[in-house]
Amino acid sequence: MTEQYEYPLGAARWFVDTIARFFLHPDHPNAVPRGKFNVRGEVGGETLGVTRGAQYGSVLKGIPGYSLDNLNRYEHTSYGPEDNWCQMFKMGDPWLFDQGLLDVFKDIAERHERGEF
């Protein structure tokens, strides 16, 4: 199966910064509020989200992770707009933190900020 995800280039920095908010002390003013599992924001004219999920690394193994959601892209999902699922790029914690995917997002954000693309 092949999937394609569409996000504004600025989503890389927003994703990195938003993931960090999940790790702040709950009393920090920028922390994700207690009891919330997702955060939304506007980037490049599109509404994006980061969602914490219990099985985003693997449905069979129950690996938790995060998804980068594009709430403007319902028509581009494998489910279709009638199922009311937006485009969600699901990433397990091991892939993000142990295998370097978060570092790839950081690199893309830094290169974008330097004007390399």
Tab-separated table of N, CA, C and O in Angstrom:
chain	number	residue	atom	x	y	z
A	1	MET	N	0.846	-1.178	0.000
A	1	MET	CA	0.000	0.000	0.000
A	1	MET	C	0.890	1.239	0.000
A	1	MET	O	1.872	1.318	0.721
A	2	THR	N	0.536	2.209	-0.818
A	2	THR	CA	1.260	3.466	-0.909
A	2	THR	C	0.329	4.590	-0.500
A	2	THR	O	-0.832	4.614	-0.885
A	3	GLU	N	0.867	5.497	0.297
A	3	GLU	CA	0.069	6.641	0.732
A	3	GLU	C	0.844	7.916	0.467
A	3	GLU	O	2.072	7.916	0.468
A	4	GLN	N	0.125	8.991	0.262
A	4	GLN	CA	0.727	10.299	0.063
A	4	GLN	C	0.094	11.263	1.054
A	4	GLN	O	-1.125	11.260	1.223
A	5	TYR	N	0.928	12.056	1.701
A	5	TYR	CA	0.445	13.037	2.656
A	5	TYR	C	0.807	14.427	2.159
A	5	TYR	O	1.883	14.623	1.596
A	6	GLU	N	-0.090	15.375	2.379
A	6	GLU	CA	0.129	16.739	1.911
A	6	GLU	C	0.030	17.706	3.084
A	6	GLU	O	-0.997	17.753	3.771
A	7	TYR	N	1.117	18.463	3.288
A	7	TYR	CA	1.187	19.447	4.359
A	7	TYR	C	1.969	20.652	3.858
A	7	TYR	O	2.854	20.509	3.018
A	8	PRO	N	1.691	21.836	4.392
A	8	PRO	CA	2.545	22.984	4.080
A	8	PRO	C	3.955	22.707	4.612
A	8	PRO	O	4.125	22.006	5.611
A	9	LEU	N	4.967	23.255	3.973
A	9	LEU	CA	6.344	23.008	4.401
A	9	LEU	C	6.591	23.472	5.837
A	9	LEU	O	7.348	22.845	6.578
A	10	GLY	N	5.897	24.511	6.253
A	10	GLY	CA	6.027	24.998	7.629
A	10	GLY	C	5.506	24.026	8.670
A	10	GLY	O	5.728	24.206	9.874
A	11	ALA	N	4.828	22.978	8.234
A	11	ALA	CA	4.305	21.983	9.178
A	11	ALA	C	5.422	21.256	9.907
A	11	ALA	O	5.224	20.797	11.034
A	12	ALA	N	6.604	21.158	9.297
A	12	ALA	CA	7.711	20.457	9.958
A	12	ALA	C	8.074	21.133	11.278
A	12	ALA	O	8.167	20.482	12.318
A	13	ARG	N	8.264	22.461	11.254
A	13	ARG	CA	8.598	23.183	12.497
A	13	ARG	C	7.434	23.129	13.476
A	13	ARG	O	7.618	22.913	14.671
A	14	TRP	N	6.241	23.318	12.971
A	14	TRP	CA	5.075	23.301	13.854
A	14	TRP	C	4.944	21.943	14.539
A	14	TRP	O	4.669	21.869	15.736
A	15	PHE	N	5.159	20.862	13.816
A	15	PHE	CA	5.077	19.516	14.388
A	15	PHE	C	6.125	19.337	15.483
A	15	PHE	O	5.813	18.872	16.585
A	16	VAL	N	7.368	19.707	15.209
A	16	VAL	CA	8.446	19.575	16.206
A	16	VAL	C	8.107	20.371	17.463
A	16	VAL	O	8.221	19.861	18.585
A	17	ASP	N	7.678	21.613	17.291
A	17	ASP	CA	7.342	22.463	18.448
A	17	ASP	C	6.131	21.932	19.201
A	17	ASP	O	6.070	22.004	20.429
A	18	THR	N	5.160	21.398	18.481
A	18	THR	CA	3.946	20.896	19.126
A	18	THR	C	4.226	19.608	19.889
A	18	THR	O	3.731	19.430	21.009
A	19	ILE	N	5.025	18.716	19.327
A	19	ILE	CA	5.401	17.489	20.049
A	19	ILE	C	6.055	17.859	21.381
A	19	ILE	O	5.774	17.251	22.417
A	20	ALA	N	6.910	18.862	21.371
A	20	ALA	CA	7.596	19.282	22.601
A	20	ALA	C	6.602	19.715	23.675
A	20	ALA	O	6.853	19.530	24.880
A	21	ARG	N	5.481	20.257	23.274
A	21	ARG	CA	4.476	20.708	24.250
A	21	ARG	C	3.902	19.545	25.058
A	21	ARG	O	3.483	19.731	26.196
A	22	PHE	N	3.880	18.338	24.491
A	22	PHE	CA	3.378	17.166	25.211
A	22	PHE	C	4.304	16.765	26.358
A	22	PHE	O	3.896	16.035	27.256
A	23	PHE	N	5.557	17.230	26.342
A	23	PHE	CA	6.542	16.837	27.341
A	23	PHE	C	6.796	17.907	28.392
A	23	PHE	O	7.615	17.707	29.290
A	24	LEU	N	6.107	19.032	28.286
A	24	LEU	CA	6.238	20.087	29.289
A	24	LEU	C	5.481	19.706	30.557
A	24	LEU	O	4.507	18.948	30.506
A	25	HIS	N	5.922	20.250	31.678
A	25	HIS	CA	5.196	20.049	32.936
A	25	HIS	C	3.774	20.560	32.741
A	25	HIS	O	3.559	21.608	32.122
A	26	PRO	N	2.778	19.840	33.230
A	26	PRO	CA	1.380	20.233	33.008
A	26	PRO	C	1.046	21.658	33.451
A	26	PRO	O	0.108	22.260	32.927
A	27	ASP	N	1.805	22.209	34.394
A	27	ASP	CA	1.543	23.576	34.842
A	27	ASP	C	2.204	24.636	33.959
A	27	ASP	O	1.956	25.819	34.135
A	28	HIS	N	3.045	24.223	33.024
A	28	HIS	CA	3.693	25.174	32.119
A	28	HIS	C	2.616	25.800	31.229
A	28	HIS	O	1.712	25.111	30.750
A	29	PRO	N	2.687	27.114	30.982
A	29	PRO	CA	1.631	27.774	30.189
A	29	PRO	C	1.518	27.280	28.743
A	29	PRO	O	0.460	27.418	28.134
A	30	ASN	N	2.562	26.690	28.186
A	30	ASN	CA	2.508	26.213	26.807
A	30	ASN	C	2.276	24.704	26.716
A	30	ASN	O	2.233	24.131	25.628
A	31	ALA	N	2.109	24.039	27.852
A	31	ALA	CA	1.897	22.590	27.859
A	31	ALA	C	0.535	22.241	27.255
A	31	ALA	O	-0.404	23.032	27.309
A	32	VAL	N	0.465	21.045	26.693
A	32	VAL	CA	-0.834	20.539	26.251
A	32	VAL	C	-1.682	20.375	27.515
A	32	VAL	O	-1.226	19.776	28.494
A	33	PRO	N	-2.879	20.936	27.552
A	33	PRO	CA	-3.702	20.865	28.766
A	33	PRO	C	-3.972	19.433	29.217
A	33	PRO	O	-4.075	18.516	28.400
A	34	ARG	N	-4.061	19.262	30.505
A	34	ARG	CA	-4.371	17.948	31.069
A	34	ARG	C	-5.640	17.394	30.432
A	34	ARG	O	-6.620	18.096	30.242
A	35	GLY	N	-5.597	16.116	30.120
A	35	GLY	CA	-6.762	15.457	29.557
A	35	GLY	C	-6.939	15.635	28.058
A	35	GLY	O	-7.831	15.037	27.473
A	36	LYS	N	-6.102	16.465	27.409
A	36	LYS	CA	-6.202	16.636	25.950
A	36	LYS	C	-5.233	15.698	25.263
A	36	LYS	O	-4.131	15.470	25.740
A	37	PHE	N	-5.659	15.170	24.134
A	37	PHE	CA	-4.811	14.278	23.369
A	37	PHE	C	-4.485	14.824	21.994
A	37	PHE	O	-3.855	14.140	21.190
A	38	ASN	N	-4.944	16.056	21.731
A	38	ASN	CA	-4.614	16.650	20.440
A	38	ASN	C	-4.498	18.160	20.557
A	38	ASN	O	-5.013	18.775	21.482
A	39	VAL	N	-3.787	18.729	19.590
A	39	VAL	CA	-3.559	20.162	19.504
A	39	VAL	C	-3.779	20.548	18.052
A	39	VAL	O	-3.368	19.826	17.145
A	40	ARG	N	-4.425	21.683	17.825
A	40	ARG	CA	-4.651	22.188	16.470
A	40	ARG	C	-3.975	23.535	16.301
A	40	ARG	O	-3.802	24.281	17.255
A	41	GLY	N	-3.626	23.836	15.051
A	41	GLY	CA	-3.042	25.128	14.728
A	41	GLY	C	-3.132	25.391	13.238
A	41	GLY	O	-3.362	24.481	12.447
A	42	GLU	N	-2.954	26.645	12.873
A	42	GLU	CA	-2.981	27.056	11.472
A	42	GLU	C	-1.544	27.215	10.971
A	42	GLU	O	-0.739	27.891	11.593
A	43	VAL	N	-1.260	26.569	9.849
A	43	VAL	CA	0.058	26.657	9.228
A	43	VAL	C	-0.150	26.745	7.721
A	43	VAL	O	-0.805	25.874	7.139
A	44	GLY	N	0.391	27.783	7.127
A	44	GLY	CA	0.303	27.904	5.673
A	44	GLY	C	-1.113	27.870	5.138
A	44	GLY	O	-1.356	27.324	4.064
A	45	GLY	N	-2.060	28.404	5.902
A	45	GLY	CA	-3.447	28.446	5.460
A	45	GLY	C	-4.213	27.149	5.649
A	45	GLY	O	-5.339	27.029	5.186
A	46	GLU	N	-3.617	26.173	6.310
A	46	GLU	CA	-4.297	24.902	6.546
A	46	GLU	C	-4.350	24.619	8.042
A	46	GLU	O	-3.471	25.018	8.801
A	47	THR	N	-5.395	23.941	8.463
A	47	THR	CA	-5.547	23.562	9.867
A	47	THR	C	-4.886	22.215	10.077
A	47	THR	O	-5.255	21.220	9.455
A	48	LEU	N	-3.882	22.211	10.954
A	48	LEU	CA	-3.149	20.989	11.260
A	48	LEU	C	-3.418	20.564	12.692
A	48	LEU	O	-3.853	21.357	13.520
A	49	GLY	N	-3.133	19.327	12.963
A	49	GLY	CA	-3.271	18.812	14.317
A	49	GLY	C	-2.178	17.815	14.626
A	49	GLY	O	-1.596	17.200	13.731
A	50	VAL	N	-1.885	17.683	15.898
A	50	VAL	CA	-1.039	16.598	16.397
A	50	VAL	C	-1.886	15.860	17.412
A	50	VAL	O	-2.455	16.458	18.318
A	51	THR	N	-1.992	14.547	17.221
A	51	THR	CA	-2.821	13.719	18.081
A	51	THR	C	-1.967	12.627	18.708
A	51	THR	O	-1.159	12.001	18.028
A	52	ARG	N	-2.150	12.412	20.000
A	52	ARG	CA	-1.499	11.305	20.702
A	52	ARG	C	-2.421	10.099	20.607
A	52	ARG	O	-3.615	10.183	20.916
A	53	GLY	N	-1.896	8.973	20.135
A	53	GLY	CA	-2.709	7.783	19.970
A	53	GLY	C	-2.086	6.573	20.636
A	53	GLY	O	-0.873	6.449	20.731
A	54	ALA	N	-2.920	5.676	21.103
A	54	ALA	CA	-2.451	4.490	21.821
A	54	ALA	C	-1.874	3.434	20.894
A	54	ALA	O	-1.049	2.628	21.314
A	55	GLN	N	-2.265	3.428	19.624
A	55	GLN	CA	-1.809	2.389	18.707
A	55	GLN	C	-1.360	2.985	17.376
A	55	GLN	O	-1.666	2.455	16.319
A	56	TYR	N	-0.613	4.051	17.408
A	56	TYR	CA	-0.175	4.694	16.179
A	56	TYR	C	1.109	4.098	15.633
A	56	TYR	O	1.521	4.405	14.531
A	57	GLY	N	1.761	3.239	16.397
A	57	GLY	CA	2.964	2.586	15.906
A	57	GLY	C	2.657	1.265	15.249
A	57	GLY	O	3.331	0.844	14.329
A	58	SER	N	1.661	0.593	15.749
A	58	SER	CA	1.253	-0.689	15.185
A	58	SER	C	-0.031	-1.116	15.860
A	58	SER	O	-0.100	-1.186	17.079
A	59	VAL	N	-1.027	-1.398	15.080
A	59	VAL	CA	-2.308	-1.842	15.642
A	59	VAL	C	-2.141	-3.183	16.348
A	59	VAL	O	-2.729	-3.429	17.391
A	60	LEU	N	-1.310	-4.042	15.796
A	60	LEU	CA	-1.154	-5.377	16.363
A	60	LEU	C	-0.360	-5.380	17.663
A	60	LEU	O	-0.589	-6.203	18.533
A	61	LYS	N	0.580	-4.465	17.809
A	61	LYS	CA	1.449	-4.459	18.979
A	61	LYS	C	1.062	-3.409	20.010
A	61	LYS	O	1.646	-3.358	21.070
A	62	GLY	N	0.117	-2.544	19.694
A	62	GLY	CA	-0.313	-1.523	20.645
A	62	GLY	C	0.761	-0.501	20.964
A	62	GLY	O	0.886	-0.065	22.098
A	63	ILE	N	1.527	-0.085	19.975
A	63	ILE	CA	2.609	0.875	20.181
A	63	ILE	C	2.041	2.292	20.110
A	63	ILE	O	1.446	2.672	19.096
A	64	PRO	N	2.210	3.086	21.162
A	64	PRO	CA	1.697	4.457	21.129
A	64	PRO	C	2.538	5.344	20.216
A	64	PRO	O	3.680	5.013	19.888
A	65	GLY	N	1.956	6.463	19.851
A	65	GLY	CA	2.672	7.410	19.015
A	65	GLY	C	1.869	8.674	18.802
A	65	GLY	O	0.953	8.989	19.570
A	66	TYR	N	2.217	9.379	17.761
A	66	TYR	CA	1.587	10.651	17.418
A	66	TYR	C	1.197	10.630	15.951
A	66	TYR	O	1.784	9.907	15.154
A	67	SER	N	0.229	11.445	15.594
A	67	SER	CA	-0.082	11.635	14.179
A	67	SER	C	-0.045	13.120	13.865
A	67	SER	O	-0.363	13.958	14.707
A	68	LEU	N	0.402	13.410	12.656
A	68	LEU	CA	0.343	14.760	12.113
A	68	LEU	C	-0.871	14.777	11.203
A	68	LEU	O	-0.937	14.032	10.221
A	69	ASP	N	-1.858	15.576	11.556
A	69	ASP	CA	-3.152	15.583	10.888
A	69	ASP	C	-3.304	16.837	10.026
A	69	ASP	O	-2.920	17.917	10.453
A	70	ASN	N	-3.858	16.674	8.842
A	70	ASN	CA	-4.206	17.817	8.011
A	70	ASN	C	-5.721	17.834	7.896
A	70	ASN	O	-6.311	17.043	7.155
A	71	LEU	N	-6.344	18.716	8.638
A	71	LEU	CA	-7.799	18.768	8.701
A	71	LEU	C	-8.432	19.414	7.482
A	71	LEU	O	-9.646	19.496	7.379
A	72	ASN	N	-7.607	19.881	6.545
A	72	ASN	CA	-8.118	20.394	5.283
A	72	ASN	C	-8.107	19.318	4.198
A	72	ASN	O	-8.489	19.581	3.073
A	73	ARG	N	-7.685	18.127	4.517
A	73	ARG	CA	-7.485	17.089	3.508
A	73	ARG	C	-8.330	15.849	3.775
A	73	ARG	O	-7.835	14.743	3.858
A	74	TYR	N	-9.609	16.024	3.886
A	74	TYR	CA	-10.507	14.886	4.040
A	74	TYR	C	-10.642	14.096	2.743
A	74	TYR	O	-10.764	12.887	2.758
A	75	GLU	N	-10.599	14.798	1.620
A	75	GLU	CA	-10.813	14.133	0.342
A	75	GLU	C	-9.614	13.297	-0.108
A	75	GLU	O	-9.719	12.527	-1.038
A	76	HIS	N	-8.485	13.425	0.578
A	76	HIS	CA	-7.275	12.705	0.171
A	76	HIS	C	-6.965	11.489	1.038
A	76	HIS	O	-5.880	10.940	0.952
A	77	THR	N	-7.865	11.064	1.870
A	77	THR	CA	-7.603	9.900	2.713
A	77	THR	C	-8.042	8.629	2.019
A	77	THR	O	-8.818	8.655	1.076
A	78	SER	N	-7.552	7.518	2.523
A	78	SER	CA	-7.963	6.240	1.949
A	78	SER	C	-9.405	5.909	2.329
A	78	SER	O	-10.040	5.076	1.704
A	79	TYR	N	-9.925	6.571	3.366
A	79	TYR	CA	-11.303	6.329	3.774
A	79	TYR	C	-12.297	7.116	2.929
A	79	TYR	O	-13.398	6.685	2.700
A	80	GLY	N	-11.892	8.311	2.506
A	80	GLY	CA	-12.785	9.156	1.727
A	80	GLY	C	-13.514	10.145	2.617
A	80	GLY	O	-13.656	9.941	3.820
A	81	PRO	N	-13.964	11.262	2.062
A	81	PRO	CA	-14.581	12.326	2.849
A	81	PRO	C	-15.875	11.910	3.545
A	81	PRO	O	-16.224	12.440	4.583
A	82	GLU	N	-16.581	10.940	2.994
A	82	GLU	CA	-17.850	10.527	3.604
A	82	GLU	C	-17.644	9.839	4.958
A	82	GLU	O	-18.562	9.755	5.766
A	83	ASP	N	-16.435	9.346	5.226
A	83	ASP	CA	-16.151	8.698	6.511
A	83	ASP	C	-15.640	9.676	7.566
A	83	ASP	O	-15.380	9.295	8.695
A	84	ASN	N	-15.456	10.945	7.188
A	84	ASN	CA	-15.081	12.009	8.108
A	84	ASN	C	-13.727	11.776	8.784
A	84	ASN	O	-13.543	12.056	9.954
A	85	TRP	N	-12.761	11.228	8.038
A	85	TRP	CA	-11.396	11.046	8.541
A	85	TRP	C	-10.481	11.976	7.758
A	85	TRP	O	-10.407	11.904	6.540
A	86	CYS	N	-9.760	12.817	8.447
A	86	CYS	CA	-8.805	13.685	7.770
A	86	CYS	C	-7.523	12.899	7.476
A	86	CYS	O	-7.351	11.763	7.919
A	87	GLN	N	-6.630	13.526	6.760
A	87	GLN	CA	-5.344	12.911	6.466
A	87	GLN	C	-4.534	12.846	7.761
A	87	GLN	O	-4.323	13.856	8.422
A	88	MET	N	-4.095	11.653	8.139
A	88	MET	CA	-3.356	11.458	9.391
A	88	MET	C	-2.108	10.625	9.110
A	88	MET	O	-2.199	9.475	8.706
A	89	PHE	N	-0.939	11.220	9.347
A	89	PHE	CA	0.323	10.497	9.201
A	89	PHE	C	0.687	10.001	10.599
A	89	PHE	O	1.144	10.752	11.451
A	90	LYS	N	0.457	8.716	10.835
A	90	LYS	CA	0.665	8.118	12.156
A	90	LYS	C	2.090	7.607	12.296
A	90	LYS	O	2.602	6.923	11.411
A	91	MET	N	2.715	7.949	13.451
A	91	MET	CA	4.109	7.598	13.703
A	91	MET	C	4.243	7.064	15.119
A	91	MET	O	3.884	7.744	16.074
A	92	GLY	N	4.772	5.877	15.257
A	92	GLY	CA	4.976	5.287	16.572
A	92	GLY	C	6.134	5.939	17.315
A	92	GLY	O	7.066	6.475	16.705
A	93	ASP	N	6.078	5.884	18.642
A	93	ASP	CA	7.155	6.449	19.461
A	93	ASP	C	8.538	5.923	19.085
A	93	ASP	O	9.479	6.714	18.976
A	94	PRO	N	8.704	4.606	18.878
A	94	PRO	CA	10.042	4.134	18.504
A	94	PRO	C	10.551	4.755	17.202
A	94	PRO	O	11.724	5.118	17.094
A	95	TRP	N	9.684	4.870	16.215
A	95	TRP	CA	10.069	5.460	14.932
A	95	TRP	C	10.459	6.928	15.113
A	95	TRP	O	11.471	7.392	14.577
A	96	LEU	N	9.667	7.660	15.900
A	96	LEU	CA	9.942	9.082	16.122
A	96	LEU	C	11.193	9.317	16.949
A	96	LEU	O	12.058	10.109	16.573
A	97	PHE	N	11.290	8.661	18.093
A	97	PHE	CA	12.311	9.015	19.079
A	97	PHE	C	13.554	8.132	19.038
A	97	PHE	O	14.652	8.605	19.325
A	98	ASP	N	13.418	6.861	18.705
A	98	ASP	CA	14.568	5.952	18.718
A	98	ASP	C	15.195	5.783	17.341
A	98	ASP	O	16.399	5.563	17.227
A	99	GLN	N	14.378	5.856	16.309
A	99	GLN	CA	14.873	5.592	14.962
A	99	GLN	C	15.063	6.857	14.134
A	99	GLN	O	15.340	6.774	12.941
A	100	GLY	N	14.890	8.028	14.737
A	100	GLY	CA	15.291	9.279	14.113
A	100	GLY	C	14.292	10.033	13.269
A	100	GLY	O	14.654	11.024	12.639
A	101	LEU	N	13.029	9.634	13.251
A	101	LEU	CA	12.077	10.365	12.410
A	101	LEU	C	11.885	11.804	12.893
A	101	LEU	O	11.784	12.725	12.072
A	102	LEU	N	11.860	12.027	14.200
A	102	LEU	CA	11.719	13.398	14.704
A	102	LEU	C	12.911	14.251	14.264
A	102	LEU	O	12.758	15.429	13.939
A	103	ASP	N	14.100	13.649	14.204
A	103	ASP	CA	15.276	14.372	13.714
A	103	ASP	C	15.133	14.755	12.246
A	103	ASP	O	15.621	15.805	11.824
A	104	VAL	N	14.462	13.923	11.463
A	104	VAL	CA	14.205	14.260	10.059
A	104	VAL	C	13.303	15.489	9.983
A	104	VAL	O	13.557	16.408	9.200
A	105	PHE	N	12.262	15.522	10.810
A	105	PHE	CA	11.390	16.704	10.849
A	105	PHE	C	12.179	17.944	11.266
A	105	PHE	O	11.994	19.023	10.691
A	106	LYS	N	13.057	17.812	12.249
A	106	LYS	CA	13.878	18.949	12.691
A	106	LYS	C	14.777	19.437	11.568
A	106	LYS	O	14.923	20.650	11.353
A	107	ASP	N	15.389	18.502	10.843
A	107	ASP	CA	16.263	18.861	9.733
A	107	ASP	C	15.484	19.587	8.633
A	107	ASP	O	15.948	20.600	8.103
A	108	ILE	N	14.317	19.091	8.292
A	108	ILE	CA	13.489	19.752	7.280
A	108	ILE	C	13.126	21.163	7.737
A	108	ILE	O	13.206	22.118	6.959
A	109	ALA	N	12.743	21.307	9.004
A	109	ALA	CA	12.380	22.627	9.532
A	109	ALA	C	13.558	23.594	9.460
A	109	ALA	O	13.409	24.745	9.026
A	110	GLU	N	14.739	23.130	9.876
A	110	GLU	CA	15.925	23.994	9.863
A	110	GLU	C	16.321	24.375	8.439
A	110	GLU	O	16.666	25.533	8.182
A	111	ARG	N	16.275	23.434	7.522
A	111	ARG	CA	16.619	23.728	6.133
A	111	ARG	C	15.605	24.696	5.515
A	111	ARG	O	15.981	25.602	4.765
A	112	HIS	N	14.347	24.533	5.836
A	112	HIS	CA	13.320	25.458	5.354
A	112	HIS	C	13.577	26.859	5.899
A	112	HIS	O	13.496	27.854	5.167
A	113	GLU	N	13.913	26.957	7.176
A	113	GLU	CA	14.173	28.260	7.807
A	113	GLU	C	15.431	28.927	7.243
A	113	GLU	O	15.518	30.154	7.233
A	114	ARG	N	16.373	28.142	6.751
A	114	ARG	CA	17.577	28.700	6.112
A	114	ARG	C	17.339	29.040	4.651
A	114	ARG	O	18.238	29.525	3.967
A	115	GLY	N	16.140	28.741	4.145
A	115	GLY	CA	15.804	29.065	2.766
A	115	GLY	C	16.346	28.072	1.748
A	115	GLY	O	16.444	28.398	0.554
A	116	GLU	N	16.686	26.880	2.182
A	116	GLU	CA	17.241	25.887	1.256
A	116	GLU	C	16.177	25.297	0.341
A	116	GLU	O	16.503	24.772	-0.709
A	117	PHE	N	14.934	25.358	0.738
A	117	PHE	CA	13.820	24.936	-0.111
A	117	PHE	C	12.546	25.534	0.400
A	117	PHE	O	12.450	26.097	1.410
